[in-house]
Short mmCIF file of N, CA and C in Angstrom, two decimals:
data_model
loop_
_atom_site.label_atom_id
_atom_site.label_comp_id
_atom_site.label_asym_id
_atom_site.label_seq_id
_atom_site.Cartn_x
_atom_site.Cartn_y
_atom_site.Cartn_z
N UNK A 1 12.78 68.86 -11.93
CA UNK A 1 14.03 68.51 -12.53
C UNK A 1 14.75 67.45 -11.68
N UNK A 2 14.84 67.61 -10.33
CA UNK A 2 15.82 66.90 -9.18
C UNK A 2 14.77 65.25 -9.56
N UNK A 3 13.63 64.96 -9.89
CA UNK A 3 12.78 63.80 -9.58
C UNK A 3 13.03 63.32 -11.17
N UNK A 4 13.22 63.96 -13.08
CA UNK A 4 13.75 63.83 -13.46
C UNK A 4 15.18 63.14 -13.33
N UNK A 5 16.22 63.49 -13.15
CA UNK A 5 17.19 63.13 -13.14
C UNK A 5 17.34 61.99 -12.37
N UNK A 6 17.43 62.00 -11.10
CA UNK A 6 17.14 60.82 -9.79
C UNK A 6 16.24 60.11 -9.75
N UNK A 7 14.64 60.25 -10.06
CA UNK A 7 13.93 58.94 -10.24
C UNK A 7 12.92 59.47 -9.10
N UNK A 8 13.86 60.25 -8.33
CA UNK A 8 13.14 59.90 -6.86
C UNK A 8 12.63 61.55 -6.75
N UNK A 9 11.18 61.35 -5.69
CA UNK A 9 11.24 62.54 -5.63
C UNK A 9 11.57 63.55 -4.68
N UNK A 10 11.47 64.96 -4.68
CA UNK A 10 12.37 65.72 -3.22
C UNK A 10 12.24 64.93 -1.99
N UNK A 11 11.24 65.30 -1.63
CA UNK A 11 11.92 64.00 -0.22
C UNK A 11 12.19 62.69 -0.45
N UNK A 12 11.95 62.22 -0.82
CA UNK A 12 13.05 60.95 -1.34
C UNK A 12 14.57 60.94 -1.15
N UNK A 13 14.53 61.76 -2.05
CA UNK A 13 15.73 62.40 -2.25
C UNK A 13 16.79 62.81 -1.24
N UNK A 14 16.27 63.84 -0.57
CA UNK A 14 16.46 64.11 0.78
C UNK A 14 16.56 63.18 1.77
N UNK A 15 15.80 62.33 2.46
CA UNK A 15 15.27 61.30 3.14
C UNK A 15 16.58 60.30 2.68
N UNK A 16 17.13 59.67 1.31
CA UNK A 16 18.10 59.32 1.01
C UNK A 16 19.43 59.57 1.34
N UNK A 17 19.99 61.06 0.88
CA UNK A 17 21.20 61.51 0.70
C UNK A 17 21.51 62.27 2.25
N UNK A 18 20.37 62.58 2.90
CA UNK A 18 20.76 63.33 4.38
C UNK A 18 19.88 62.94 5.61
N UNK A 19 18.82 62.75 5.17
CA UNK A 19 18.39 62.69 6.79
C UNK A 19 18.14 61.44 7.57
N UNK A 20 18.41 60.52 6.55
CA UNK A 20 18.60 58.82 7.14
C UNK A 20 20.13 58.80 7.68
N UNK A 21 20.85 60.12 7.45
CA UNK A 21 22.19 59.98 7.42
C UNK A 21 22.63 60.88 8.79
N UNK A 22 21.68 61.60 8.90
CA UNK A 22 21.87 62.25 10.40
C UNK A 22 21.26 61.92 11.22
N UNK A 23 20.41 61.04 11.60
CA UNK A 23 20.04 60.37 12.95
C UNK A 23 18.68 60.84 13.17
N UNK A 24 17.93 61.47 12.05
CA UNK A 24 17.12 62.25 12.28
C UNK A 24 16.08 61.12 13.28
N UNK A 25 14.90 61.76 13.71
CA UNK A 25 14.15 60.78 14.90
C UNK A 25 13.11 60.52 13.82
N UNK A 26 12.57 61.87 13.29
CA UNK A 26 11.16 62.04 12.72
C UNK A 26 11.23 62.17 10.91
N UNK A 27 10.32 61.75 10.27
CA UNK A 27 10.23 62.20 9.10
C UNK A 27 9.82 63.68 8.75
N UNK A 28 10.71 63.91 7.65
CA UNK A 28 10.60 65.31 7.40
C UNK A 28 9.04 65.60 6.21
N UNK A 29 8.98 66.36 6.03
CA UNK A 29 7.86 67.25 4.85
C UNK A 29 8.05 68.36 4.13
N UNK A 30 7.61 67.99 2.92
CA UNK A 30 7.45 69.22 1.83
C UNK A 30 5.95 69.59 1.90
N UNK A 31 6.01 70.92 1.51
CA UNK A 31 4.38 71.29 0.82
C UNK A 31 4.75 70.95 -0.31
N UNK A 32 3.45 70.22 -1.18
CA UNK A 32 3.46 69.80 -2.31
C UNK A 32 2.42 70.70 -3.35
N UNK A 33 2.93 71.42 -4.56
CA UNK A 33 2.34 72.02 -5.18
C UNK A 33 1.20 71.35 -5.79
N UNK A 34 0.37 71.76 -6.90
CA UNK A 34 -0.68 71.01 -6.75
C UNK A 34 -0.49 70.44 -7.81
N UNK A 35 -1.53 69.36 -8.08
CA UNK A 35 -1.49 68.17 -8.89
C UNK A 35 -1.91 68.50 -10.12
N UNK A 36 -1.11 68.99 -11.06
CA UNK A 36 -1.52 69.23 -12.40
C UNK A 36 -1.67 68.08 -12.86
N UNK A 37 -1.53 66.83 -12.76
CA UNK A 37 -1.67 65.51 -13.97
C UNK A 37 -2.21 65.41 -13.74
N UNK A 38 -3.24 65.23 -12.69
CA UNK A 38 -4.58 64.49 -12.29
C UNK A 38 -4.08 62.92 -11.83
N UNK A 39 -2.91 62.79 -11.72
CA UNK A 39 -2.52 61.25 -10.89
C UNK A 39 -2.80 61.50 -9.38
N UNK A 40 -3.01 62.46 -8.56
CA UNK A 40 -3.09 62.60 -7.19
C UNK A 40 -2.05 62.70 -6.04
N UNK A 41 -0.47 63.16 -6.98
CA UNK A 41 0.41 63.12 -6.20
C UNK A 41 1.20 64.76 -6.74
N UNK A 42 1.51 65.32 -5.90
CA UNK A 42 2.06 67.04 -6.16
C UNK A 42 3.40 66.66 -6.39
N UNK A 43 4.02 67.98 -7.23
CA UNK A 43 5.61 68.47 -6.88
C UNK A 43 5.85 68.35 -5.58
N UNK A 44 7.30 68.15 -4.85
CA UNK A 44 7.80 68.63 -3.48
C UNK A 44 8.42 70.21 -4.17
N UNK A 45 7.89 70.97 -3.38
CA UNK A 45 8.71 72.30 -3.54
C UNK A 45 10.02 71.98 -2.66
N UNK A 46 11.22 72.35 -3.58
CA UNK A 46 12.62 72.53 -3.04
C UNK A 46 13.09 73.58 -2.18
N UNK A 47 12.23 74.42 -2.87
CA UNK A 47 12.82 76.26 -2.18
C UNK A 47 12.16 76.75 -0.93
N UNK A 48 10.99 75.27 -0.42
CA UNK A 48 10.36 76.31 0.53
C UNK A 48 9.56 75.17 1.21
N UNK A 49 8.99 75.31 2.02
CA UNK A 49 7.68 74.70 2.20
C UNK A 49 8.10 73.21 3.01
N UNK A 50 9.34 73.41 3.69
CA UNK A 50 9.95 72.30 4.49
C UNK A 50 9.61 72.47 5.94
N UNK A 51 9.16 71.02 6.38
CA UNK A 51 8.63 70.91 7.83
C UNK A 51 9.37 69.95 8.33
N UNK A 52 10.09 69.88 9.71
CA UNK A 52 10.36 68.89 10.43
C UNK A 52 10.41 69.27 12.00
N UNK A 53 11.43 68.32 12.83
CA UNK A 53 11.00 68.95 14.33
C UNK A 53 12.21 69.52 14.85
N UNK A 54 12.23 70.27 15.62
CA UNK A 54 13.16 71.28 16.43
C UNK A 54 14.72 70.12 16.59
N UNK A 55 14.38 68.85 16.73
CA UNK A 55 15.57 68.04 17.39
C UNK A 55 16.13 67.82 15.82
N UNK A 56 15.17 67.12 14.92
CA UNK A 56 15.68 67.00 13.98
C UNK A 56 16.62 68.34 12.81
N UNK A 57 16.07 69.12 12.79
CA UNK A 57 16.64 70.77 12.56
C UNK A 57 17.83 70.85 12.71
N UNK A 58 17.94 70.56 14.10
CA UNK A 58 19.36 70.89 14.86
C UNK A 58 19.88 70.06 14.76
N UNK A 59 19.71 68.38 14.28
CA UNK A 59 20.83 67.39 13.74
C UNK A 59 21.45 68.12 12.43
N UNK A 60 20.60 68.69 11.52
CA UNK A 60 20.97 69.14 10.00
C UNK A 60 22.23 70.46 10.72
N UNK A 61 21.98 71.08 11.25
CA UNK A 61 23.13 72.11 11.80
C UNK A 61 23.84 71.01 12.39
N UNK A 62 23.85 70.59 13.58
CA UNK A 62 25.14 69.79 13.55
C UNK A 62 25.90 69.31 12.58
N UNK A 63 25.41 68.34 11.20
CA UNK A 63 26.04 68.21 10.19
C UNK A 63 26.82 69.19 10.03
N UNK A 64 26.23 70.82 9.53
CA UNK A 64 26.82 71.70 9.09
C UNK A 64 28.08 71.68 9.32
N UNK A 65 27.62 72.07 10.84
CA UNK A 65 28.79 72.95 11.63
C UNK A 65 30.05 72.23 11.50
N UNK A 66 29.62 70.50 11.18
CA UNK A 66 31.04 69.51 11.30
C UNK A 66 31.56 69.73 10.00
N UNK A 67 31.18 70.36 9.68
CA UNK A 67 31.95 70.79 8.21
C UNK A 67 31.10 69.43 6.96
N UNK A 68 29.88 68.94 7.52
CA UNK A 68 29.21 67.60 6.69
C UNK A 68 29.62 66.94 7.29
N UNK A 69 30.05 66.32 8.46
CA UNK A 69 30.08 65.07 8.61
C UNK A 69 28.98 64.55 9.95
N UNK A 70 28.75 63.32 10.45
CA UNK A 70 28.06 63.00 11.49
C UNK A 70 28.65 61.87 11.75
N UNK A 71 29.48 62.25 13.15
CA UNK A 71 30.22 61.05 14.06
C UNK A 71 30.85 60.06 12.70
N UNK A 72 32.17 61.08 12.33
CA UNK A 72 33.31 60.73 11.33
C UNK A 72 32.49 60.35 10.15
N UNK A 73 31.59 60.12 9.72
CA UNK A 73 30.83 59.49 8.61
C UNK A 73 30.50 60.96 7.20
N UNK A 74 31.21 61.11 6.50
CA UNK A 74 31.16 62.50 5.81
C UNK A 74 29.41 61.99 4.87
N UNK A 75 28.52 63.33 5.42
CA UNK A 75 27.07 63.33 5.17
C UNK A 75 27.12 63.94 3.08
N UNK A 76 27.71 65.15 3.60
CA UNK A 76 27.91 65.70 1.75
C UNK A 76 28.98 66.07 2.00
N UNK A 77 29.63 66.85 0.79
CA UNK A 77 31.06 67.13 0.89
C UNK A 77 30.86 68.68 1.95
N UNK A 78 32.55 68.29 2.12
CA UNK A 78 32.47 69.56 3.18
C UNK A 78 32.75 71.14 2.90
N UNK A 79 32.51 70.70 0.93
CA UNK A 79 32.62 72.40 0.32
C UNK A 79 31.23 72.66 0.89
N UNK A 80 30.09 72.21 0.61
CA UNK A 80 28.93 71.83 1.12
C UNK A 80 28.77 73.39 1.74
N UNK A 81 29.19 72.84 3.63
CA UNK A 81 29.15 73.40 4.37
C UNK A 81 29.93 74.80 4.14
N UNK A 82 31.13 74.95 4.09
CA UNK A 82 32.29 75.64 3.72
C UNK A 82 31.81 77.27 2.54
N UNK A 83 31.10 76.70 2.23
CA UNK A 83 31.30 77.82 1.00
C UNK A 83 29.76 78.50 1.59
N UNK A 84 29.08 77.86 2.52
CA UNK A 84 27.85 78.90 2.92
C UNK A 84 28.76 80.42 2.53
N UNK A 85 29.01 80.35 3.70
CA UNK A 85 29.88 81.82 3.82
C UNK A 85 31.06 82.39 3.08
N UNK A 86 32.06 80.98 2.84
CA UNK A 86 32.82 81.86 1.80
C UNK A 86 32.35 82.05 0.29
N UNK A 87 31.56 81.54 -0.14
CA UNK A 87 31.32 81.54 -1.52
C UNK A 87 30.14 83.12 -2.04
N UNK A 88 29.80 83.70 -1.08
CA UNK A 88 28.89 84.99 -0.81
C UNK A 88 29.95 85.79 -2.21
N UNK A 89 29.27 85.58 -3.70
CA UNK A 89 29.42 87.17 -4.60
C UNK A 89 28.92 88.14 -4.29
N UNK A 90 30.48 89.04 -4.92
CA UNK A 90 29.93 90.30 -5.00
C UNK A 90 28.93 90.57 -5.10
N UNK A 91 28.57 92.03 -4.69
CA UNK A 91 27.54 92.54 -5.31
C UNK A 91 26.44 92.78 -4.41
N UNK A 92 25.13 92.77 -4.49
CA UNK A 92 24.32 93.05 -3.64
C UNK A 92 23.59 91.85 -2.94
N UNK A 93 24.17 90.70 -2.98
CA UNK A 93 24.22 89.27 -1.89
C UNK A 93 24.95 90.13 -0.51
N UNK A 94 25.94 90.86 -0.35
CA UNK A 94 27.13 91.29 0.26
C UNK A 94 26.30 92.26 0.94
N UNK A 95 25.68 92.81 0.72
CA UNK A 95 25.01 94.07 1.68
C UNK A 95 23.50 94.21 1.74
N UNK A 96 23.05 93.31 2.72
CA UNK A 96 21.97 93.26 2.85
C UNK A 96 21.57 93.81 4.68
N UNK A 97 20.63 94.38 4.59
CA UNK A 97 19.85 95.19 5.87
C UNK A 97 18.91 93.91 6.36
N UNK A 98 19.02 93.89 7.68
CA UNK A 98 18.05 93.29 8.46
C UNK A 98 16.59 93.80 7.74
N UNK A 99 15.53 93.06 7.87
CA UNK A 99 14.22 93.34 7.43
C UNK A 99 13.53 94.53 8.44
N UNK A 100 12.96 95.54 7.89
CA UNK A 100 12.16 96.64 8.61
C UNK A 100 13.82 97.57 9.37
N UNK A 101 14.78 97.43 9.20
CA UNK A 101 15.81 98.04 9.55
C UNK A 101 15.69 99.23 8.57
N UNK A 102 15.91 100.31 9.75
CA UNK A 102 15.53 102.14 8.80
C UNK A 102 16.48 102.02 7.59
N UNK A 103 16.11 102.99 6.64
CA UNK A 103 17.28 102.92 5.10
C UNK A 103 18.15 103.56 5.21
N UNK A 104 18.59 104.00 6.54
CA UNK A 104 19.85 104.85 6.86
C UNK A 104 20.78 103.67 7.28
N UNK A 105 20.31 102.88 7.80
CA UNK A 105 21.31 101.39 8.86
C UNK A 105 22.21 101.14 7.69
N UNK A 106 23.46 100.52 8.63
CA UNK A 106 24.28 99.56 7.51
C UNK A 106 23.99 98.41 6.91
N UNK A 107 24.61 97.82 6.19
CA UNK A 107 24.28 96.48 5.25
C UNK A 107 25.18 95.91 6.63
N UNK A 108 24.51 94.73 7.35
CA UNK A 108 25.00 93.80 8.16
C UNK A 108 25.04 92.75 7.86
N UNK A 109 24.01 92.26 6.81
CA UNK A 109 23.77 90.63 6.88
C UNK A 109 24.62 90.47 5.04
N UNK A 110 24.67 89.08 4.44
CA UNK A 110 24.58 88.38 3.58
C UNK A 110 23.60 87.70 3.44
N UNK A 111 23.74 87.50 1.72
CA UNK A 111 22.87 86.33 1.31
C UNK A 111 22.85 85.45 0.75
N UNK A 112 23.26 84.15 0.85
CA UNK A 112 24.08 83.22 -0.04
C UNK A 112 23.24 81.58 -0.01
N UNK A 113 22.56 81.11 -1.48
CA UNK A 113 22.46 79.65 -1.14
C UNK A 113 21.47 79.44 -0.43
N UNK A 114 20.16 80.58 -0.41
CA UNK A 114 19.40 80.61 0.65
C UNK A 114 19.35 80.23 2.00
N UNK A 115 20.89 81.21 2.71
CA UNK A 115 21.49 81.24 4.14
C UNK A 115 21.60 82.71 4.06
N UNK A 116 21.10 83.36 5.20
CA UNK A 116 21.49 84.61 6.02
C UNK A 116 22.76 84.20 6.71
N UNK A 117 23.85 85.47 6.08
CA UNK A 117 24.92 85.13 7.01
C UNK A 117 25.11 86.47 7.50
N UNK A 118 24.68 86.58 8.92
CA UNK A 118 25.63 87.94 9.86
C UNK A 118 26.51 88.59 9.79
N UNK A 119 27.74 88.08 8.96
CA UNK A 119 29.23 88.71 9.02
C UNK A 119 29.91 89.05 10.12
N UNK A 120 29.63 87.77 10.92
CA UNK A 120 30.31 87.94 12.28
C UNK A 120 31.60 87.48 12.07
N UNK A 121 32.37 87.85 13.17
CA UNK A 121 34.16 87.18 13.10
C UNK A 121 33.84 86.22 13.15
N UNK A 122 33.01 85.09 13.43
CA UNK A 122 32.79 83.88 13.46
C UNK A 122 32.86 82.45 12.38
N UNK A 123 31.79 83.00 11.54
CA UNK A 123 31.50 82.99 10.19
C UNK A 123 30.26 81.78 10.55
N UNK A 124 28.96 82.50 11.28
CA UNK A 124 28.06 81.50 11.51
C UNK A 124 27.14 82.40 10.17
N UNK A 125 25.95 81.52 10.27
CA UNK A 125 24.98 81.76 9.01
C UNK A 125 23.76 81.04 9.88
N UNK A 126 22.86 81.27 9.07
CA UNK A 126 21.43 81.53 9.37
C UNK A 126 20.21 81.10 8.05
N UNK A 127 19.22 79.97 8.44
CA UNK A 127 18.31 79.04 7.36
C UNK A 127 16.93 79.93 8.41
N UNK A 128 16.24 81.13 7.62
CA UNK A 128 15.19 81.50 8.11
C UNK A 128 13.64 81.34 7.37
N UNK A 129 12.61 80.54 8.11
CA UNK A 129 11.29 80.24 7.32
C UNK A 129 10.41 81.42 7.25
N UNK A 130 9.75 81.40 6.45
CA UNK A 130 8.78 82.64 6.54
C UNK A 130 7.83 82.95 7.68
N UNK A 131 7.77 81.87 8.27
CA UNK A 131 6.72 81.62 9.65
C UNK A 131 7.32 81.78 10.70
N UNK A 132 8.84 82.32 11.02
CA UNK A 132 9.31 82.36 12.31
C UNK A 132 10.41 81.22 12.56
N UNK A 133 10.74 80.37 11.93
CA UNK A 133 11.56 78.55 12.20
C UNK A 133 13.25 79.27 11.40
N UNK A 134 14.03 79.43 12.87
CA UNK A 134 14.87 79.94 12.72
C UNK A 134 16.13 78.40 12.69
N UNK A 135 17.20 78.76 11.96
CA UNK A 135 18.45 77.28 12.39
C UNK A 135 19.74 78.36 12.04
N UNK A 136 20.59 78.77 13.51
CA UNK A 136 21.58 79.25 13.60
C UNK A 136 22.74 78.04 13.41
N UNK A 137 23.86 78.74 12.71
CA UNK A 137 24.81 77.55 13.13
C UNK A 137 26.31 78.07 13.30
N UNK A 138 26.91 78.31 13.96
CA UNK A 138 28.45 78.93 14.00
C UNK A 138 28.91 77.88 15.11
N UNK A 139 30.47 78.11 14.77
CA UNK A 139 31.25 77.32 15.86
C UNK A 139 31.12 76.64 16.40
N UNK A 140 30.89 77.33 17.51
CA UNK A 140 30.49 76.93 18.92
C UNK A 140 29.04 76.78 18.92
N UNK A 141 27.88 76.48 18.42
CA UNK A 141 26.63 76.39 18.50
C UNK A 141 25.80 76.19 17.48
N UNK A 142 24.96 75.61 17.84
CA UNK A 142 23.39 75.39 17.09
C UNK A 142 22.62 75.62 17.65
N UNK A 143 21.40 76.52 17.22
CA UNK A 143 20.48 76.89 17.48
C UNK A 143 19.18 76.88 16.65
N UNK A 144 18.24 76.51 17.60
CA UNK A 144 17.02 76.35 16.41
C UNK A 144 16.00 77.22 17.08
N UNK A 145 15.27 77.94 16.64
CA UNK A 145 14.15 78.85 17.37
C UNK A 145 12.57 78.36 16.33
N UNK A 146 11.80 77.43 16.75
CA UNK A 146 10.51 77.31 16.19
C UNK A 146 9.40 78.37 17.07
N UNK A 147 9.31 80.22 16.67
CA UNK A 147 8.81 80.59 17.05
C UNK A 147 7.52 80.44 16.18
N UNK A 148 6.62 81.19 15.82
CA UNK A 148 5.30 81.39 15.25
C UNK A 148 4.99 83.06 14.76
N UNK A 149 4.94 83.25 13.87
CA UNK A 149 5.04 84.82 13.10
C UNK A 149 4.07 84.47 12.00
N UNK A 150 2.78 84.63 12.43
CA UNK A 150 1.86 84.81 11.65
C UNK A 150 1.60 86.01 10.24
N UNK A 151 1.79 87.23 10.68
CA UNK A 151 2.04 87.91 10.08
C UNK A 151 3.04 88.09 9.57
N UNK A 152 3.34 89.19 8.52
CA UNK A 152 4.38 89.17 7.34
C UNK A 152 5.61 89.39 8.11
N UNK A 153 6.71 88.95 7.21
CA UNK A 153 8.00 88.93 7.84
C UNK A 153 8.67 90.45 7.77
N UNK A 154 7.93 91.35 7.21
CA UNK A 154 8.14 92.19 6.74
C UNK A 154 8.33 93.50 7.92
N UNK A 155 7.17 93.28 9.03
CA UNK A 155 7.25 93.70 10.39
C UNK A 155 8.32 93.42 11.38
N UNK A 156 8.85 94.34 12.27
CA UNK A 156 10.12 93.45 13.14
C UNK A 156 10.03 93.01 13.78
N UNK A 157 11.15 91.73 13.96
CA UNK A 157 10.60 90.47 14.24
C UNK A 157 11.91 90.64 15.65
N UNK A 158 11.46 89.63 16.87
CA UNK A 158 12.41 89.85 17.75
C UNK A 158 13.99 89.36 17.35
N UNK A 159 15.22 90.44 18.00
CA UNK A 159 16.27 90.32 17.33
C UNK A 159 16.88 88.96 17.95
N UNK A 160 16.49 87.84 17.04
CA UNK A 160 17.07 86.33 17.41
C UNK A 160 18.44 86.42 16.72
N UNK A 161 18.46 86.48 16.15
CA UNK A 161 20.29 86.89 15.28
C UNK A 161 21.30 87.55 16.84
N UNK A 162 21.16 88.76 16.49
CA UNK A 162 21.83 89.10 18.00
C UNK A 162 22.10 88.63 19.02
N UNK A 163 20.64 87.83 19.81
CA UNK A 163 20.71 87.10 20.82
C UNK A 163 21.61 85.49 20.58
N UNK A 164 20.90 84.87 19.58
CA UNK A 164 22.18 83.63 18.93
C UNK A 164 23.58 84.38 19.11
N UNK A 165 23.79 85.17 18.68
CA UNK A 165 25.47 85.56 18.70
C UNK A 165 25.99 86.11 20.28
N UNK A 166 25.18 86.47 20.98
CA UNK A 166 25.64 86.81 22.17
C UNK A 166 25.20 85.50 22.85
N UNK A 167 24.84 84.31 22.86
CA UNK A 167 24.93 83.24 23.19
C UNK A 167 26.32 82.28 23.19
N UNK A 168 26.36 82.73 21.25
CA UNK A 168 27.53 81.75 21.06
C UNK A 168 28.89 82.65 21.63
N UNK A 169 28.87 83.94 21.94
CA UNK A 169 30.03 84.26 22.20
C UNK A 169 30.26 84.29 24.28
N UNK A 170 28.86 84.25 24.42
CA UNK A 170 29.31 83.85 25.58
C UNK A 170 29.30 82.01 26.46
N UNK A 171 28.96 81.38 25.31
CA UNK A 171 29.46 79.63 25.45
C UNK A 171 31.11 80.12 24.95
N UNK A 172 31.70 80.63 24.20
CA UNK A 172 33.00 80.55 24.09
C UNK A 172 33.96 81.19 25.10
N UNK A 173 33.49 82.33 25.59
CA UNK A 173 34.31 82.78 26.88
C UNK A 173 33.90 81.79 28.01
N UNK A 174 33.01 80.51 28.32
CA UNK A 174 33.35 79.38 29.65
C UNK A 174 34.17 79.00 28.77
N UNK A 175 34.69 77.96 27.80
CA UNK A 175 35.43 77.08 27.84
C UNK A 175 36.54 77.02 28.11
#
């Protein structure tokens, strides 16, 4: 639909509207579904299947965190950023359990816009890959974790959420 409308396709697209726009170093990647026409060129999957490098990652959170902008230059609008977290409906987006967390635990996390958000006093949020390629972003910080999790996500995975937040809260008690 997005290569419809625009002409261009997902990374194109992308590569256009954001990452020529954040300083990125490296070119980014889609997995491309497969070639039903027989022309030799795939879909870019939108929802998934995105590759780039740890520096570049953490330019896209910087954007965020500036509410969209990069060094005064507004990247997308800054509902954009803004509504990660406030825009979370009712309902069962609102109470979500860490993965492999017992069925007794509380609902800690959100789910909004395909962002994990913590529900910290903060109001940071969380872009997690199925392979381990974590991008924290609150306040005071960005964080990117390119670990490797071969196996299903479904097993528990080390608590990087936690540790990001006891990071960012202890960069805010130096300043």
């Amino acid at each position: 639909m997005l290569r419809r409308v625009t002409g261009l396709t997902t990374s194109a697209l992308l590569s256009e509207m954001i990452w020529s726009k954040i300083g990125a170093e490296e070119d980014a990647y889609y997995i491309l579904d497969g070639d039903g026409d027989g022309d030799g060129d795939g879909v870019g999957a939108a929802c998934g299947g995105f590759s780039a490098t740890a520096r570049d990652v953490a330019r896209l959170g910087e954007m965020l965190r500036c509410g969209g902008a990069v060094g005064g230059r507004q990247v997308v609008p800054e509902e954009v950023a803004t509504t990660i977290t406030s825009g979370v409906p009712d309902g069962y987006a609102r109470r979500v359990r860490f993965p492999a967390a017992p069925p007794d635990s509380p609902a800690t996390l959100s789910y909004h816009d395909l962002w994990w958000i913590p529900n910290d006093p903060y109001g940071s949020y969380l872009a997690s890959g199925i392979h381990g390629q974590r991008l924290f972003v609150s306040p005071g910080l960005v964080a990117v974790d390119f670990g490797s999790q071969v196996i299903s996500p479904d097993v528990p995975v080390a608590p990087l959420v936690q540790a990001f937040l006891r990071n960012g809260d202890h960069l805010r008690a130096t300043r």
